[in-house]
PDB file of C-alpha atoms in Angstrom:
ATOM      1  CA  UNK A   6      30.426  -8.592   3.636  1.00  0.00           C
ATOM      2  CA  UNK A   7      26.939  -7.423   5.395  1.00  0.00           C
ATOM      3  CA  UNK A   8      27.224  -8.324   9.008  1.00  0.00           C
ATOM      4  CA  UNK A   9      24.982  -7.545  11.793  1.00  0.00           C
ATOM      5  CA  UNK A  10      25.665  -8.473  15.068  1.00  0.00           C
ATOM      6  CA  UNK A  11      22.732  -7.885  17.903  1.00  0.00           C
ATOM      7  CA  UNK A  12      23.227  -7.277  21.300  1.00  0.00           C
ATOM      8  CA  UNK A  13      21.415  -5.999  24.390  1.00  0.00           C
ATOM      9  CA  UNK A  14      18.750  -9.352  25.663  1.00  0.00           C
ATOM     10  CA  UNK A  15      18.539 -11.089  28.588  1.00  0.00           C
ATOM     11  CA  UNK A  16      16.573 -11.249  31.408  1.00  0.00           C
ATOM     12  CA  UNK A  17      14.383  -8.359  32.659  1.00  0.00           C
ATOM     13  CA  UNK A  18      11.396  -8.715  35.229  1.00  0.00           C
ATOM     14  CA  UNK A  19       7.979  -7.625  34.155  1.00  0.00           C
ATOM     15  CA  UNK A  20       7.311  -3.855  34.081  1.00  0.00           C
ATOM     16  CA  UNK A  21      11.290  -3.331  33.766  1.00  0.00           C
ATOM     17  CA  UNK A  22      13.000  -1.697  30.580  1.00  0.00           C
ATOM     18  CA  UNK A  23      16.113  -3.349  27.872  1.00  0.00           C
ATOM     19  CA  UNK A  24      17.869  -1.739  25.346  1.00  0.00           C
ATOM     20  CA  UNK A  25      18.876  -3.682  22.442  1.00  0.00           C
ATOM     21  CA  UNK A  26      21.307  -2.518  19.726  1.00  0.00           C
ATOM     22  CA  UNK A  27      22.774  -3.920  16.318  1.00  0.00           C
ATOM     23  CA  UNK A  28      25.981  -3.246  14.809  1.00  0.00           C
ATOM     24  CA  UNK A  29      25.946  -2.840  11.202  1.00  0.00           C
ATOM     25  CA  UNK A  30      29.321  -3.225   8.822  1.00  0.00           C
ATOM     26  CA  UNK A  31      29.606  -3.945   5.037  1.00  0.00           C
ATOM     27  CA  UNK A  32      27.018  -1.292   3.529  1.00  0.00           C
ATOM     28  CA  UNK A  33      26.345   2.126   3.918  1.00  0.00           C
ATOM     29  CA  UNK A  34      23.654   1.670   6.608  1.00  0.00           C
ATOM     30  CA  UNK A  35      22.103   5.485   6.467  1.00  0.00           C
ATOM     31  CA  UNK A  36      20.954   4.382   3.001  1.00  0.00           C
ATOM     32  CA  UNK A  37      18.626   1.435   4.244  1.00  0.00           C
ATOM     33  CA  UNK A  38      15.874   1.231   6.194  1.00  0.00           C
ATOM     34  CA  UNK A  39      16.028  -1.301   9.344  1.00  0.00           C
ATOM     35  CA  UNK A  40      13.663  -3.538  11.035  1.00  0.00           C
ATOM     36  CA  UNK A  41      13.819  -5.438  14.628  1.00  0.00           C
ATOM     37  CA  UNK A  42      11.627  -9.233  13.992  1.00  0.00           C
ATOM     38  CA  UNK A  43      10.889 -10.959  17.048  1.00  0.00           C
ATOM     39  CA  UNK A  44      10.668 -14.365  17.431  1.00  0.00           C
ATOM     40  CA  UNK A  45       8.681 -16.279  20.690  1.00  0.00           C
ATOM     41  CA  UNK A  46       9.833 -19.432  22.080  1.00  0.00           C
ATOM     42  CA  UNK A  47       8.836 -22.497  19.181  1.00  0.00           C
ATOM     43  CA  UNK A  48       6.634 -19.819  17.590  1.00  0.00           C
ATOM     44  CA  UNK A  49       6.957 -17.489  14.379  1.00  0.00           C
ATOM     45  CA  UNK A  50       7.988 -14.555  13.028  1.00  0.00           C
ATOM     46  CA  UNK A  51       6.512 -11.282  14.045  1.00  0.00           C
ATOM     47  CA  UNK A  52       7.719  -7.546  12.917  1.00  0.00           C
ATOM     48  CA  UNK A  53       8.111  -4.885  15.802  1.00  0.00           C
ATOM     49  CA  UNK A  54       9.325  -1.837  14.348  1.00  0.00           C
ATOM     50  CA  UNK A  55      11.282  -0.189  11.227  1.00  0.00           C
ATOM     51  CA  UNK A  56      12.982   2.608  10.659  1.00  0.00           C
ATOM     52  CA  UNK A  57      14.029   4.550   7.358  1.00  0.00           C
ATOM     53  CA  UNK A  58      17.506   5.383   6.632  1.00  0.00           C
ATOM     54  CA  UNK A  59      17.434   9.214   7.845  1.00  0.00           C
ATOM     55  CA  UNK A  60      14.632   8.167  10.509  1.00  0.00           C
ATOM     56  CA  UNK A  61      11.667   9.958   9.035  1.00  0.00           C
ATOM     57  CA  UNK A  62       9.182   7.496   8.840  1.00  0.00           C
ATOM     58  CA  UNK A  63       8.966   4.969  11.812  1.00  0.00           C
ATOM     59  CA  UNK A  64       6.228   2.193  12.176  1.00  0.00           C
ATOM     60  CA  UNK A  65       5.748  -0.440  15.255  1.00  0.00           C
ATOM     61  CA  UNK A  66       3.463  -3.111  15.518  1.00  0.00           C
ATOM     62  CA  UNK A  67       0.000  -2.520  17.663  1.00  0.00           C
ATOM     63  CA  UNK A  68       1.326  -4.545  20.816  1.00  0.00           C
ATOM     64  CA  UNK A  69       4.208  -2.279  21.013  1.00  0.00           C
ATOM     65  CA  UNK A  70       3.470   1.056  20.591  1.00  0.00           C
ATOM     66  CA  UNK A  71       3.987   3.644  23.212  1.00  0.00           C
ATOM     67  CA  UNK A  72       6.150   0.974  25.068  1.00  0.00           C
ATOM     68  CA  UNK A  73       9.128   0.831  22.629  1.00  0.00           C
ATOM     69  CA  UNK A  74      11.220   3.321  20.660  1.00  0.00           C
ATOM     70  CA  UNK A  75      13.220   2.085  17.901  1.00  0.00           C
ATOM     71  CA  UNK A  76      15.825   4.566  16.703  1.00  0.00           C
ATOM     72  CA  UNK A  77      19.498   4.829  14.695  1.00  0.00           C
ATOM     73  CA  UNK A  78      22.640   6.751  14.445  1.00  0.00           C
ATOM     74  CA  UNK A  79      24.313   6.439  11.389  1.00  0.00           C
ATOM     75  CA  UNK A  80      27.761   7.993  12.657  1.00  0.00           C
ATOM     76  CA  UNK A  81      27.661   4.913  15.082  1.00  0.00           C
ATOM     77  CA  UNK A  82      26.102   2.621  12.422  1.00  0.00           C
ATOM     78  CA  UNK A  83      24.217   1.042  14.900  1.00  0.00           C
ATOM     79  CA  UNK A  84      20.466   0.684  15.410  1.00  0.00           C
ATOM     80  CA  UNK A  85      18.874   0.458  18.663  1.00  0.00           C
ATOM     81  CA  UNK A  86      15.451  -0.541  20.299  1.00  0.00           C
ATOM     82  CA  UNK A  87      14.630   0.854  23.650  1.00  0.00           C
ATOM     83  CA  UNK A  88      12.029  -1.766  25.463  1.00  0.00           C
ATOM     84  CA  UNK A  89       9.789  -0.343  28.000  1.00  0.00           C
ATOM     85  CA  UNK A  90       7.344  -1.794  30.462  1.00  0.00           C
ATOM     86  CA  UNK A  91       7.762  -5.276  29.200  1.00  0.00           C
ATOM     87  CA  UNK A  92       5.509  -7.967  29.724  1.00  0.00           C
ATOM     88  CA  UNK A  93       5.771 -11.629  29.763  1.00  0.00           C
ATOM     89  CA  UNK A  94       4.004 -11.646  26.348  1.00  0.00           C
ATOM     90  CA  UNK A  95       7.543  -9.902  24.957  1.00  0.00           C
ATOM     91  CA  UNK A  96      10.004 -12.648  25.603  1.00  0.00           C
ATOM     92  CA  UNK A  97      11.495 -14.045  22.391  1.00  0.00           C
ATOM     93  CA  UNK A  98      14.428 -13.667  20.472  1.00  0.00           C
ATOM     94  CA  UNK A  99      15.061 -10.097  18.368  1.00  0.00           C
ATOM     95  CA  UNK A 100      16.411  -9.825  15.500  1.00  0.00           C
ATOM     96  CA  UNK A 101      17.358  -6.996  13.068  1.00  0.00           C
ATOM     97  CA  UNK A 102      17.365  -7.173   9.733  1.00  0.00           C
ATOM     98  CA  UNK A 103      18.324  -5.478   6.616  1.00  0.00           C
ATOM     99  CA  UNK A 104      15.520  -3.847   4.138  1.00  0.00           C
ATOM    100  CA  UNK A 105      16.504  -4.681   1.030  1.00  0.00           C
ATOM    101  CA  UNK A 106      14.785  -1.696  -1.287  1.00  0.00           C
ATOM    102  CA  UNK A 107      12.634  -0.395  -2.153  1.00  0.00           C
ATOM    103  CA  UNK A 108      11.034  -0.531   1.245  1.00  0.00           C
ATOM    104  CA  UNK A 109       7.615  -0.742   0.366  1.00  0.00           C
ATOM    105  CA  UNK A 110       8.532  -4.552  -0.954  1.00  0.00           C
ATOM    106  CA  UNK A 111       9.178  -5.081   3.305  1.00  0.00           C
ATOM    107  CA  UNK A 112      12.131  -7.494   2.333  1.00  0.00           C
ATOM    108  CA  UNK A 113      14.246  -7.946   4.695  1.00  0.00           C
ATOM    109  CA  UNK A 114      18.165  -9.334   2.900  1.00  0.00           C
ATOM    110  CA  UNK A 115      20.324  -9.663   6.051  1.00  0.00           C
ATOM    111  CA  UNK A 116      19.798 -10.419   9.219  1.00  0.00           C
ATOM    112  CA  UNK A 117      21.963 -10.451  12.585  1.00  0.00           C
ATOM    113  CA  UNK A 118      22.134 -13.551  14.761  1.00  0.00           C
ATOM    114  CA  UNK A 119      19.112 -12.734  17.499  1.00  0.00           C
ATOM    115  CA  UNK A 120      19.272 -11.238  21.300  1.00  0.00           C
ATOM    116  CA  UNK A 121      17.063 -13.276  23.103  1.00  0.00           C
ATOM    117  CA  UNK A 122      14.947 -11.345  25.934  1.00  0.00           C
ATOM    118  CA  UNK A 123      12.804 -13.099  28.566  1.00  0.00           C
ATOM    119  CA  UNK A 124      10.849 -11.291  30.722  1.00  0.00           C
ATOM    120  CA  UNK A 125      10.314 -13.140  33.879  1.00  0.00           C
ATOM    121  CA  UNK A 126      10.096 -12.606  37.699  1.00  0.00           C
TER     122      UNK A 126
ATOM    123  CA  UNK B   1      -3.374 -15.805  14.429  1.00  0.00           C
ATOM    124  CA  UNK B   2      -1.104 -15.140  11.459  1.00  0.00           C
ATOM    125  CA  UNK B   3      -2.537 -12.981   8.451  1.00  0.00           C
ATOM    126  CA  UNK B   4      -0.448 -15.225   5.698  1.00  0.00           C
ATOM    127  CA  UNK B   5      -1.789 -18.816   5.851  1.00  0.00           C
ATOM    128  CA  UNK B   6       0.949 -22.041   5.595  1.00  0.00           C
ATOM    129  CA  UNK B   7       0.508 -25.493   6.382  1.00  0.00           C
ATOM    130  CA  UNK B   8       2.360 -26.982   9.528  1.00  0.00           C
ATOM    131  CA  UNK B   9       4.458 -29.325   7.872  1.00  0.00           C
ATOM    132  CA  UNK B  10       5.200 -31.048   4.547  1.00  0.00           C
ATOM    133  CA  UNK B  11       8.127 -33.510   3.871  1.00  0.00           C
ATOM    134  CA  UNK B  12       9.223 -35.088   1.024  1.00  0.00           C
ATOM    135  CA  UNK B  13      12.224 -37.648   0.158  1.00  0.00           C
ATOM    136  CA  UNK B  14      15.431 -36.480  -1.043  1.00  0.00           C
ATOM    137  CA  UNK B  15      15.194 -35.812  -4.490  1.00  0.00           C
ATOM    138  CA  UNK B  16      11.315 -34.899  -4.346  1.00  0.00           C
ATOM    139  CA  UNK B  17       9.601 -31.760  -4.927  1.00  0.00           C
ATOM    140  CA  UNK B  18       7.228 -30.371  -2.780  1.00  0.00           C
ATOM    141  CA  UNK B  19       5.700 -27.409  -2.786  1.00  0.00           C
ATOM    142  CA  UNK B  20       4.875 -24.886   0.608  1.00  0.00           C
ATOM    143  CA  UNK B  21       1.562 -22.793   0.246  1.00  0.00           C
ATOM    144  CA  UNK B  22       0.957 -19.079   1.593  1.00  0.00           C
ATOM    145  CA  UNK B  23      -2.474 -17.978   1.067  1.00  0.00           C
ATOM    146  CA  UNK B  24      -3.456 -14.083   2.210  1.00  0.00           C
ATOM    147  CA  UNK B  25      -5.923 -12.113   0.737  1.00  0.00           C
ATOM    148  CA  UNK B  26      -6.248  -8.872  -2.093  1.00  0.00           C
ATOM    149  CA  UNK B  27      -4.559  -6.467   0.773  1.00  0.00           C
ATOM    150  CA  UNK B  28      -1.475  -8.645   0.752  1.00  0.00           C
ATOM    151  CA  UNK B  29      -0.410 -11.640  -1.462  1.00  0.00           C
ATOM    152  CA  UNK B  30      -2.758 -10.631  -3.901  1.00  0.00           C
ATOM    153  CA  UNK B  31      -2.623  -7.350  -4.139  1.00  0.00           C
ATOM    154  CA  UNK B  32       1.274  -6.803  -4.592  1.00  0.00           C
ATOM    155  CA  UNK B  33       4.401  -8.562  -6.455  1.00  0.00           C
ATOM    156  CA  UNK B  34       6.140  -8.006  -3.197  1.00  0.00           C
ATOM    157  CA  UNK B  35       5.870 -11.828  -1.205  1.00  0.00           C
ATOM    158  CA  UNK B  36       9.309 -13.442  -0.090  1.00  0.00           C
ATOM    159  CA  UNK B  37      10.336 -16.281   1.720  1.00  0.00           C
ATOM    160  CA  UNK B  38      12.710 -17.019   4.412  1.00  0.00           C
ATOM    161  CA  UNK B  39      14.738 -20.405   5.316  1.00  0.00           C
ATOM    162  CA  UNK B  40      15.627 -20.480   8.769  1.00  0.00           C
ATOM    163  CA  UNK B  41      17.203 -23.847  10.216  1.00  0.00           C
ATOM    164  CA  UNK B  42      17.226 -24.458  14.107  1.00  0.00           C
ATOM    165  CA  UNK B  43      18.942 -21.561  16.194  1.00  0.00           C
ATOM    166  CA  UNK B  44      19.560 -19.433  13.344  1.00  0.00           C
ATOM    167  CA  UNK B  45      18.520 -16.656  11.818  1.00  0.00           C
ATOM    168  CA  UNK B  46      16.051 -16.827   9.282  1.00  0.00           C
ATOM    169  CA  UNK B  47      17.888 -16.149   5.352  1.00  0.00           C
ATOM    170  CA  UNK B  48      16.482 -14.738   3.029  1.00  0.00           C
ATOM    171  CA  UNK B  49      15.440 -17.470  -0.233  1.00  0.00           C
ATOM    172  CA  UNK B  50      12.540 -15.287  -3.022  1.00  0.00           C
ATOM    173  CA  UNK B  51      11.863 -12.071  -2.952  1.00  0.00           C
ATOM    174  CA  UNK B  52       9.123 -10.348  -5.288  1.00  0.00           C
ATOM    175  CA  UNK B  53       7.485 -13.085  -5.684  1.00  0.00           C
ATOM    176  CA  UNK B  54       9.994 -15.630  -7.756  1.00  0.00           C
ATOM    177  CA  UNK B  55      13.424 -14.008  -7.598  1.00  0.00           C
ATOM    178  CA  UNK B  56      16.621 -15.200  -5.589  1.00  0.00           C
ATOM    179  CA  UNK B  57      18.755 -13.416  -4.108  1.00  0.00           C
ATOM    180  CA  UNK B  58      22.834 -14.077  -5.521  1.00  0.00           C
ATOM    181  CA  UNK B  59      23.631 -17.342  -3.857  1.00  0.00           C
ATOM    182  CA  UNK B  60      20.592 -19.152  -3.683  1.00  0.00           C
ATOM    183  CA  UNK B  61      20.453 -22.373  -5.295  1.00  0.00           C
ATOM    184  CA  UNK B  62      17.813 -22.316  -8.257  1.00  0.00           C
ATOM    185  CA  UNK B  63      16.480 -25.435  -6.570  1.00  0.00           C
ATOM    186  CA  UNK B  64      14.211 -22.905  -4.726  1.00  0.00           C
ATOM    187  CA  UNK B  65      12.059 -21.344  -7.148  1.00  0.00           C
ATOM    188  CA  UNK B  66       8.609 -18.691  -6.244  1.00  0.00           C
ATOM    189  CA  UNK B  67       5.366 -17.970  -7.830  1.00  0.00           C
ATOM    190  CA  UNK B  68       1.853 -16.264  -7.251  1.00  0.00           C
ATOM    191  CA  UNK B  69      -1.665 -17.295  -8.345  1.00  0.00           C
ATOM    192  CA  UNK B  70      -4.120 -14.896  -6.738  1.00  0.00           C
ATOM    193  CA  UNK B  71      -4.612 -14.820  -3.345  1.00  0.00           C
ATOM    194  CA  UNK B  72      -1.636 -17.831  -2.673  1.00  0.00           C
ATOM    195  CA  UNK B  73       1.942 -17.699  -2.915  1.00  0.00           C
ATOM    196  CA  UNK B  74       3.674 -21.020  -3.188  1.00  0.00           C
ATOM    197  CA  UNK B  75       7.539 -21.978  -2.538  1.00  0.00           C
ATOM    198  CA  UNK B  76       8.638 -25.146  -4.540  1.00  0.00           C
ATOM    199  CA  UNK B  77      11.347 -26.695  -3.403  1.00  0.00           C
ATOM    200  CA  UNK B  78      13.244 -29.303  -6.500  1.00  0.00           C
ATOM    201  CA  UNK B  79      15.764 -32.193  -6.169  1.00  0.00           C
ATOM    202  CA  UNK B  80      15.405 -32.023  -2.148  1.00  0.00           C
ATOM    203  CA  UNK B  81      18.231 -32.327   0.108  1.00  0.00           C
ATOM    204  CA  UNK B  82      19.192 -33.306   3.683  1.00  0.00           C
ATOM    205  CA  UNK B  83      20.091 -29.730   4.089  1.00  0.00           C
ATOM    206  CA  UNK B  84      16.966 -28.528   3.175  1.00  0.00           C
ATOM    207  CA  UNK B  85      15.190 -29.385   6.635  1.00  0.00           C
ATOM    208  CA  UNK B  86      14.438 -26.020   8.318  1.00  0.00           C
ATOM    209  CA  UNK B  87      11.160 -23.421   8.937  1.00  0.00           C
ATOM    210  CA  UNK B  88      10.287 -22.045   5.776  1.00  0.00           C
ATOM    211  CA  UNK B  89       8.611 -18.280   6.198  1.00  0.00           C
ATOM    212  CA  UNK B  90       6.345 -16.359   3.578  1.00  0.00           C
ATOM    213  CA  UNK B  91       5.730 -12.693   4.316  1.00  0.00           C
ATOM    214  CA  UNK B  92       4.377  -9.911   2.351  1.00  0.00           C
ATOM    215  CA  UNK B  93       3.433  -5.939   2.534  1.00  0.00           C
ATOM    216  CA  UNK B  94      -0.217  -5.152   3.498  1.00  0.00           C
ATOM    217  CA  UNK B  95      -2.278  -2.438   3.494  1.00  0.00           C
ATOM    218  CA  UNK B  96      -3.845  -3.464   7.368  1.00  0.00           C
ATOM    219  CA  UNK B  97      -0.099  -2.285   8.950  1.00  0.00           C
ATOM    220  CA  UNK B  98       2.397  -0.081   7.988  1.00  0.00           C
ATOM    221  CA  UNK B  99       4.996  -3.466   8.385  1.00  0.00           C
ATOM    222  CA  UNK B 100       5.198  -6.401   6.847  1.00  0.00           C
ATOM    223  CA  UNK B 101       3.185  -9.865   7.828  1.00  0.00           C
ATOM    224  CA  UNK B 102       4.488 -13.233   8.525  1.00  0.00           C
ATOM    225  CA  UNK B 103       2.860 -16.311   7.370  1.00  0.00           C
ATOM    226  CA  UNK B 104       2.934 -19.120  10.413  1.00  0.00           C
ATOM    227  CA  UNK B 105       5.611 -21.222   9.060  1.00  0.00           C
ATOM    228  CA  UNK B 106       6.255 -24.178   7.845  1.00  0.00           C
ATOM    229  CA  UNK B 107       8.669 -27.477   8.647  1.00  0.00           C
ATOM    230  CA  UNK B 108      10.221 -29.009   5.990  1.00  0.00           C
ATOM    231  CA  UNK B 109      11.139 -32.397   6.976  1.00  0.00           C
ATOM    232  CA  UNK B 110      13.418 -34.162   4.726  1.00  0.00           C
ATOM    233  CA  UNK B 111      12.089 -38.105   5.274  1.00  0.00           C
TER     234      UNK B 111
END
């Protein structure tokens, strides 16, 4: 059985840094690309970053970039996401998710239970 | 402002049909076989319901069935149920980020 179980949120003042990680069980997690999706307070879904299976390629969203690092080890079989110089504009619960290949379909088949991060002072 | 379009809300009475909209443009929806859609009740995760445009993953009822005319992907929902109430999600690749884009969701309320 796929689990994924996130970990890391809670609450950070603005400026300040969070790192977030998800364990992974029940597939061979260096074979599948990852994704953190964030989700604001009553508001939608929003992708922040992927991650291949042997981290070659790695995309974030606009708003994020240069602030947060998303990253993996497969001996661990975790996947991490180090948040830097948040803002107030960041707060909202994370998920990761599963890519379900091939990754250029950007489906996303499991998904762990959301960290939520608020970024207050 | 989200690049997939859905309405707010629809509802429907148990047993009903309805159908949920998601309308993009020829660098997403239309331009790939690749749309899904996500269920996600209050305080969970979202789950995973069509992917590729009309398929379901093992486990999904075939109550929730996919399709793609152009530009707009729809999501019908058949024989509704209580359990059905929840934030439906479209999403799709594009070719203006190298992630995938949300539509802005839509409630399902079971009447």
């Amino acid at each position: 059985e796929v689990q994924l179980l996130d970990s890391g949120g809670g609450l950070v003042q603005p400026g300040g840094s969070l790192r977030l990680s998800c364990a992974a069980s029940g597939f061979t997690f260096s074979s599948y690309a990852m994704s953190w999706v964030r989700q604001a307070p009553g508001k939608g879904l929003e992708w922040v970053a992927a991650i291949t299976g042997g981290s070659i390629s790695i995309y974030y969203t606009d708003s994020v970039k240069g602030r947060f690092t998303i990253s993996r080890d497969n001996s661990k079989n975790t996947l991490y996401l180090q948040m830097n110089s948040l803002r107030a504009e960041d707060t909202a619960t994370y998920y990761c998710a599963k890519s379900k290949p091939p990754w250029a379909a950007r489906v996303n088949d499991y998904w762990g239970q959301g960290t939520l991060v608020t970024v207050s002072s | 402002q989200s690049a997939l379009t859905q309405p707010a809300s629809v509802s429907g009475s148990p047993g009903q049909s309805i159908t949920i909209s998601c309308t993009g443009t020829t660098s997403d929806v239309g331009g790939y076989n690749y749309v899904s859609w996500y269920q996600q009740h209050p305080g969970k995760a979202p789950k995973l319901i069509i992917y590729d445009v009309s398929n379901r993953p093992s486990g999904v009822s075939n109550r929730f069935s996919g399709s793609k005319s152009g530009n707009t992907a729809s999501l019908t929902i058949s024989g509704l149920q209580a359990e059905d109430e929840a934030d439906y999600y479209c999403s799709s690749c594009t070719t203006s980020s190298t992630l995938g884009v949300f539509g802005g969701g839509t409630k399902l309320t079971v009447l």
